[in-house]
Structure formats: structure tokens, C-alpha cells
XYZ file of N, CA and C in Angstrom:
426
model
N 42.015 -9.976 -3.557
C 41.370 -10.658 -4.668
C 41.427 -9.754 -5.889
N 41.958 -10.334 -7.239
C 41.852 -9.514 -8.203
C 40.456 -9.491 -8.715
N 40.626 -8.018 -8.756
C 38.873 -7.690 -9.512
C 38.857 -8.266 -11.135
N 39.555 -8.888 -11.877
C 39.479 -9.795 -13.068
C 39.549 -11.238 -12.696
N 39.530 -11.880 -11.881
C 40.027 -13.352 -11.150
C 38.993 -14.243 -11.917
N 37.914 -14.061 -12.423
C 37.091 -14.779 -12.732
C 37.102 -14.798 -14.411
N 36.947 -13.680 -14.975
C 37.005 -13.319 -16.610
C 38.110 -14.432 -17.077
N 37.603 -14.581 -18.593
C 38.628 -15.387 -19.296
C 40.233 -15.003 -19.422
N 41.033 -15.810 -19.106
C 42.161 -14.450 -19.670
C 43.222 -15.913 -20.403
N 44.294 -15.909 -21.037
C 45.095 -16.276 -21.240
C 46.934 -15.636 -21.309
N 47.729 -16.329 -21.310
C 48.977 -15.928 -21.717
C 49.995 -16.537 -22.240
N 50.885 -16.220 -22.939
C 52.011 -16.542 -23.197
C 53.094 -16.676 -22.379
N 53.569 -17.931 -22.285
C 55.062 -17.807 -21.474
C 56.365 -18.061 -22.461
N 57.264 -16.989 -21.891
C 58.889 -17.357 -23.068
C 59.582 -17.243 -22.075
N 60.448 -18.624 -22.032
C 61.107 -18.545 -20.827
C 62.968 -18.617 -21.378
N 64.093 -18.473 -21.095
C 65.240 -18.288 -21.829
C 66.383 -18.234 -21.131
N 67.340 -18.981 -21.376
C 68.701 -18.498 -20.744
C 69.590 -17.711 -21.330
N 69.878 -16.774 -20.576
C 71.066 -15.627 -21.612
C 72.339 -15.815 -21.087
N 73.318 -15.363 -21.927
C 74.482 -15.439 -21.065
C 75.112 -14.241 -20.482
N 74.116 -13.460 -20.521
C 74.707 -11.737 -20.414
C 74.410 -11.743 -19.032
N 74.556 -10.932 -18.054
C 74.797 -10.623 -16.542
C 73.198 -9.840 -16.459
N 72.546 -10.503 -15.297
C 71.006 -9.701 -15.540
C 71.002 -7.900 -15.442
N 72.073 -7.602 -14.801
C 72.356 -6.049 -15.477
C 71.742 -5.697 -16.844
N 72.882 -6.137 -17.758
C 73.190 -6.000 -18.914
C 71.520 -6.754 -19.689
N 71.064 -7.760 -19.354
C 69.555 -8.255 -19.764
C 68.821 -6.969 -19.776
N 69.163 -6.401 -18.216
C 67.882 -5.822 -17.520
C 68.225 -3.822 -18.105
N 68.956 -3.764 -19.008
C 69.084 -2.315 -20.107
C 68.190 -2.813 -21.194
N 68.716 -4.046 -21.659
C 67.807 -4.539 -23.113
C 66.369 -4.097 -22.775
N 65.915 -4.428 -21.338
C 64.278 -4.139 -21.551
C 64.070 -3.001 -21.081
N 65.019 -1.900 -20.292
C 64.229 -0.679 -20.223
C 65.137 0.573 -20.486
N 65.989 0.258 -21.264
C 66.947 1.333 -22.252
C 65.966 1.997 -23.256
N 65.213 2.649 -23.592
C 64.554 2.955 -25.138
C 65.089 2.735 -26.231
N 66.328 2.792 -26.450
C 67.136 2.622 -27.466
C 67.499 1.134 -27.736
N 67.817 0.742 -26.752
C 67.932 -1.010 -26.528
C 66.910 -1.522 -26.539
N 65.486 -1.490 -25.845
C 64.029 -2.053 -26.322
C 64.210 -1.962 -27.680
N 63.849 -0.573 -28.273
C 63.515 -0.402 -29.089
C 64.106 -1.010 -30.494
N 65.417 -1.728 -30.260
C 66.545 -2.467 -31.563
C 65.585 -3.659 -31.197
N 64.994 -4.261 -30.291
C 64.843 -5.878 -30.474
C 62.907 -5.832 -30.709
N 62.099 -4.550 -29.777
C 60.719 -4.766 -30.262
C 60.269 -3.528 -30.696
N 59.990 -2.798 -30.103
C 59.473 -1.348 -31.164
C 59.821 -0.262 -30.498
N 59.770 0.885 -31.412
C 60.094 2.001 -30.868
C 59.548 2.861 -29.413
N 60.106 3.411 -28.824
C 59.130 3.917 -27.740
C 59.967 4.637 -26.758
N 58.970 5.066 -26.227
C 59.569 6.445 -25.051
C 59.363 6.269 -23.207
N 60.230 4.692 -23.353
C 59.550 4.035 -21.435
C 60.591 4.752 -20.562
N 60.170 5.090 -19.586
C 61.034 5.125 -18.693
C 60.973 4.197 -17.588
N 61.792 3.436 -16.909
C 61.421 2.822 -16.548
C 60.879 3.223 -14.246
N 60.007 3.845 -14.521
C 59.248 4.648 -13.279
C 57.747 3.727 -12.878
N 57.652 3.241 -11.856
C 56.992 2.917 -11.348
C 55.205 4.039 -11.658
N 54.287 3.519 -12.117
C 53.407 4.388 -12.655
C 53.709 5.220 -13.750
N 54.616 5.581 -14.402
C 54.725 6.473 -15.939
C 53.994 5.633 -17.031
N 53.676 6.447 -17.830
C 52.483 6.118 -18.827
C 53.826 6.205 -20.004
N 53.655 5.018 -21.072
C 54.744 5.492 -22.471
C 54.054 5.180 -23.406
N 54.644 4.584 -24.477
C 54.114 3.831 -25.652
C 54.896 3.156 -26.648
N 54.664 2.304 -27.210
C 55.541 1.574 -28.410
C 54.783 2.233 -29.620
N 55.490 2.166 -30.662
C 55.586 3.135 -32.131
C 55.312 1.470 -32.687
N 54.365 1.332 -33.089
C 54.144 -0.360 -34.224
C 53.977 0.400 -35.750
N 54.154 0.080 -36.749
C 53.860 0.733 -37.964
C 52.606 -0.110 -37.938
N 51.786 0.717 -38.961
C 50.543 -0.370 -39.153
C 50.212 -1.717 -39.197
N 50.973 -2.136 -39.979
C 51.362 -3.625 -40.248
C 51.247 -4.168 -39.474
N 51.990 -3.944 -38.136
C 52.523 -4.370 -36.985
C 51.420 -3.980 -35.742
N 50.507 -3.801 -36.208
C 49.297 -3.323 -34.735
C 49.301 -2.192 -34.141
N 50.368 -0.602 -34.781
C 50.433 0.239 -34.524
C 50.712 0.793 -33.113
N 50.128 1.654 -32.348
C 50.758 2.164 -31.708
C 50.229 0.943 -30.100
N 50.897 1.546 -29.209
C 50.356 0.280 -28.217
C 50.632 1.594 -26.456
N 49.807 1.757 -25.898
C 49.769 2.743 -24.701
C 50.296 1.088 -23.563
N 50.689 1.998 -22.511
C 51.671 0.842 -21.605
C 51.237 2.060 -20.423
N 51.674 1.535 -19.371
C 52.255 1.723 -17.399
C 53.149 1.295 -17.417
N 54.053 1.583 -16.566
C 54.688 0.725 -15.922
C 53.817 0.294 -14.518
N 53.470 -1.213 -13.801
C 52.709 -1.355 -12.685
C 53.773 -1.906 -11.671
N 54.758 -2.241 -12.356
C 55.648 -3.189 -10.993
C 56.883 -2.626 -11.281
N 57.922 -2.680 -10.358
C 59.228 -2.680 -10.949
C 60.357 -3.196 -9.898
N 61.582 -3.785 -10.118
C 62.662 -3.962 -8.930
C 63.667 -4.046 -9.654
N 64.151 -3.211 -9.702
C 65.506 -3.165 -10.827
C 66.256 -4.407 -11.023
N 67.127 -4.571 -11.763
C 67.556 -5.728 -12.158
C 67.073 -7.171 -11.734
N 65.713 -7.078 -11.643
C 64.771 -8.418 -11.573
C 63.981 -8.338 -12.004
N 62.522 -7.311 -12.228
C 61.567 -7.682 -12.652
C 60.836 -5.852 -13.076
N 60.351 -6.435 -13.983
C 59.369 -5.186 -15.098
C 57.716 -5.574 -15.294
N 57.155 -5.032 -15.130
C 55.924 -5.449 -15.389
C 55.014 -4.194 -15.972
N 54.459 -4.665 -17.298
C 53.631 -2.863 -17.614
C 52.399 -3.602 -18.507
N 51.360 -2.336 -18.327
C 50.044 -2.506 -19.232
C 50.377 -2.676 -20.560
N 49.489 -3.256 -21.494
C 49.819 -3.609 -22.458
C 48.366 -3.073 -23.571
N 48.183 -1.854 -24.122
C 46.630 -1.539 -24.726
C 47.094 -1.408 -25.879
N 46.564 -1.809 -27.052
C 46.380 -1.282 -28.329
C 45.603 0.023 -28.180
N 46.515 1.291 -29.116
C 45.691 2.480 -28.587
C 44.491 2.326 -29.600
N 43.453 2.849 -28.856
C 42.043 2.898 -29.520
C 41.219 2.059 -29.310
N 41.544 0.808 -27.665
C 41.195 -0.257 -27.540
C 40.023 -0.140 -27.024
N 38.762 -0.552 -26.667
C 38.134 0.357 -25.819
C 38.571 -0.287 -24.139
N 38.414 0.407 -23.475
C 38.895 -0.058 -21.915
C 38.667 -1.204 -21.217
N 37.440 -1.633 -22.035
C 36.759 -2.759 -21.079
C 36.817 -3.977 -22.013
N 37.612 -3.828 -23.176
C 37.867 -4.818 -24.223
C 38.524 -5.740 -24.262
N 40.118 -5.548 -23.520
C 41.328 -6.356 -23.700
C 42.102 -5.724 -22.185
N 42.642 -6.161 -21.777
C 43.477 -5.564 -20.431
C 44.567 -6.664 -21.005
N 45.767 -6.518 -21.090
C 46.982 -7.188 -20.907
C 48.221 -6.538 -20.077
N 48.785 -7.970 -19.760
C 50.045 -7.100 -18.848
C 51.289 -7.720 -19.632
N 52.524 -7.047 -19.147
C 53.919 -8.072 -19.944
C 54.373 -7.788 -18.658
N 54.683 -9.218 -18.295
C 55.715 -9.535 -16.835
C 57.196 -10.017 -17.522
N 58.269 -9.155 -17.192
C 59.644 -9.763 -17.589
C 60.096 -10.133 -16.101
N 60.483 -10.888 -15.725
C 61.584 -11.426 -14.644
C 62.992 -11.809 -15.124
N 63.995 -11.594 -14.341
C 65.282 -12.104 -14.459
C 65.425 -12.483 -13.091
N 66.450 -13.679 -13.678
C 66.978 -14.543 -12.394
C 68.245 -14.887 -12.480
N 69.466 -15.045 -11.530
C 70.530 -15.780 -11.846
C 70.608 -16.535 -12.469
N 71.138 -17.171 -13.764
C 71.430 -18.254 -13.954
C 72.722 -18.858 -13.092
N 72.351 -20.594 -13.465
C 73.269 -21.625 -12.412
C 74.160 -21.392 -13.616
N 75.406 -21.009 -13.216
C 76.964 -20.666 -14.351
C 77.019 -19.865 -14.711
N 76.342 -18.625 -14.218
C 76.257 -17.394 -14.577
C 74.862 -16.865 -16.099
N 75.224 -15.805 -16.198
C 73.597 -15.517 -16.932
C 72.823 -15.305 -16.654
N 71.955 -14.935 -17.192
C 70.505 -14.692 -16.610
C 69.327 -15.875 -17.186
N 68.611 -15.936 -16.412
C 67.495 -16.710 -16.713
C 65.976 -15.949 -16.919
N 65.678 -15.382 -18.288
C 64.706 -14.597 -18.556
C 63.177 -15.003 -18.405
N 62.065 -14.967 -17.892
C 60.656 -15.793 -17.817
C 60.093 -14.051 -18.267
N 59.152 -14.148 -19.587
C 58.200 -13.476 -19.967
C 56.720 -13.995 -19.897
N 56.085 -13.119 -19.530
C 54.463 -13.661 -19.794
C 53.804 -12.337 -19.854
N 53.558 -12.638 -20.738
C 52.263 -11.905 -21.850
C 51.115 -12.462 -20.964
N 50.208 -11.526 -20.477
C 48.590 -12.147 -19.690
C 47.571 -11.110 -20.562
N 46.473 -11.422 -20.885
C 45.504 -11.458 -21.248
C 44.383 -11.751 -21.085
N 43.591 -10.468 -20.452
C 42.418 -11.109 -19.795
C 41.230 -10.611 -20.744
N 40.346 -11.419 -21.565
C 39.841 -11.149 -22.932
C 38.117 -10.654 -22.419
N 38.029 -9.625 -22.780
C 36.533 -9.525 -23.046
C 35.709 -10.134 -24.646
N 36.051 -9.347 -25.396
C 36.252 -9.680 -26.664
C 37.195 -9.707 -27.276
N 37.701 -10.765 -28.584
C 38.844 -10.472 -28.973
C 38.969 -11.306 -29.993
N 37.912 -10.646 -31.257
C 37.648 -11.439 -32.184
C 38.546 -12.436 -32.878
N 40.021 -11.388 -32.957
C 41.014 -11.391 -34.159
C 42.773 -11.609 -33.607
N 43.157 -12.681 -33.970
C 44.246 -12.815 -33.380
C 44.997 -11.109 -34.358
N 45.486 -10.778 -33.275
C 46.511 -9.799 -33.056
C 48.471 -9.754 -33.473
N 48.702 -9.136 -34.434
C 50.398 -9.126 -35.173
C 51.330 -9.191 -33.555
N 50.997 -8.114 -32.820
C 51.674 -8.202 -31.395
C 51.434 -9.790 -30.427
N 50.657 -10.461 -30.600
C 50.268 -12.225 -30.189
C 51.461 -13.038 -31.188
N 50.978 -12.950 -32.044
C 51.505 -13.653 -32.741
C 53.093 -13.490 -33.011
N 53.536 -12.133 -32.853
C 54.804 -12.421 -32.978
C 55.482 -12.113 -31.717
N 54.716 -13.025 -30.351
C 55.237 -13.299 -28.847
C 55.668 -14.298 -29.167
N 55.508 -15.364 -30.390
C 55.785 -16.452 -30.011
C 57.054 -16.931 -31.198
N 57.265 -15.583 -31.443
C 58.119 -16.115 -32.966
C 59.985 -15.822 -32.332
N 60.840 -14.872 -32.382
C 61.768 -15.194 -32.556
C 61.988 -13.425 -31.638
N 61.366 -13.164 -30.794
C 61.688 -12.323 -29.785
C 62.641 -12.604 -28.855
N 63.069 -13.854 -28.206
C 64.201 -13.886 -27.508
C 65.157 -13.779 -28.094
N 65.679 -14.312 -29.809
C 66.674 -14.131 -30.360
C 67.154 -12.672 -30.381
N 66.164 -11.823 -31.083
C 66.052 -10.338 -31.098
C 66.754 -10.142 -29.645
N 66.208 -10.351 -28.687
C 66.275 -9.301 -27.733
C 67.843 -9.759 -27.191
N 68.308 -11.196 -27.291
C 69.538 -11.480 -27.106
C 70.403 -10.696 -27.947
N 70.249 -10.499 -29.087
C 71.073 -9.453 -29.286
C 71.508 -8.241 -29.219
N 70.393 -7.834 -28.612
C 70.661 -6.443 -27.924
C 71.231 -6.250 -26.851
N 71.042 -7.151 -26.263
C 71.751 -7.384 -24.805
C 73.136 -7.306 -24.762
């Protein structure tokens, strides 16, 4: 039983077909250099438990502390998601990436953004631009 199962939470789903080989998908999300061309800068490795972070300029919701909690190489990524300075018991989010075969080749990308809200007065630059034009971005990095 998850110890949050009850709290409010919400998420985002972006779901996508690429035509790149889930290899080649699956660098876009844990290359640093390749993340970092389609969402922000940062220093992930992609290790089961390593702690990193994304570089946001202010504007952009600044810096953001991460885990990695899941991982299976060329299928699935999963990491914490904190605005640094959040307080702990404020916001918990996760980002789940999956890849799947696509039928004709490709990959078939499913993201979800989860959010389990204590408080959370103020929609957030990192929310809001889950829903804007991140798969395009990240297709091109791929």
C-alpha cells in the first residue's frame, strides 16, 4: 500500500509516437546533453537511486532536485521531481517515461507527470509547460 494512496494527487499524461528506435528515444531522456537540448540543463545519471538536478533559470521555476526511483533500460525511467526549496511535505512529484515498441517500428512514448499535492497554491512554469510542446522538443533530440 502506498503511504500517499489517499492524499490528493493529480497528473499529466503525454502520450506519443516517435519514429526513432526506443534506443535512440531512450539517450534523449538520459544522455545530459540530449535531456538537456529538449528540457533543462542537468547532471542525471541514469543510476538507480542517484540524486541530480535540472538548472531552470528563474523564469522557468529554477532549479528542480530529482532521484532516480525506477529504471530498465531502454523501457522505462522514473525520478522525483522537487522544486529546490520545496518544503518536503509540500509537493512530492514523480516523472514516469515509458517506451514501447511501436506497431511499424518506433517507439511509443507514455509520460506522466504525478503529483501528489499538499499545498499548491500556484500553478507552476514546470506544469504548465508539460503540456505545451515538449514532445516536439524532445523529438528532436532524438
Amino acid at each position: 500500500m502506498s503511504e500517499h494512496q489517499n492524499e490528493p494527487h493529480d497528473e499529466i499524461v503525454v502520450e506519443c509516437t516517435l519514429p526513432e528506435a526506443p534506443e535512440k528515444v531512450w539517450r534523449a531522456l538520459t544522455v545530459p546533453e540530449l535531456l538537456g537540448a529538449w528540457l533543462l540543463p542537468n547532471d542525471m545519471r541514469p543510476v538507480e537511486g542517484e540524486h541530480f538536478s535540472f538548472d531552470g533559470a528563474p523564469g522557468e521555476g529554477g532549479k528542480v532536485e530529482c532521484e532516480v526511483l525506477d529504471i530498465e533500460p531502454h523501457r522505462l525511467i522514473r525520478y522525483s521531481w522537487r522544486d529546490a526549496g520545496t518544503a518536503r511535505d509540500g509537493l512530492a512529484t514523480s516523472v514516469t517515461f515509458r517506451l514501447d515498441p511501436a506497431d511499424g517500428g518506433g517507439t511509443h512514448l507514455r509520460i506522466v507527470h504525478e503529483a501528489r499535492v499538499v499545498a499548491w497554491p500556484v500553478a507552476r512554469p514546470q506544469t504548465l509547460a508539460a503540456n505545451s510542446n515538449r514532445p516536439a522538443t524532445m523529438a528532436l533530440a532524438a
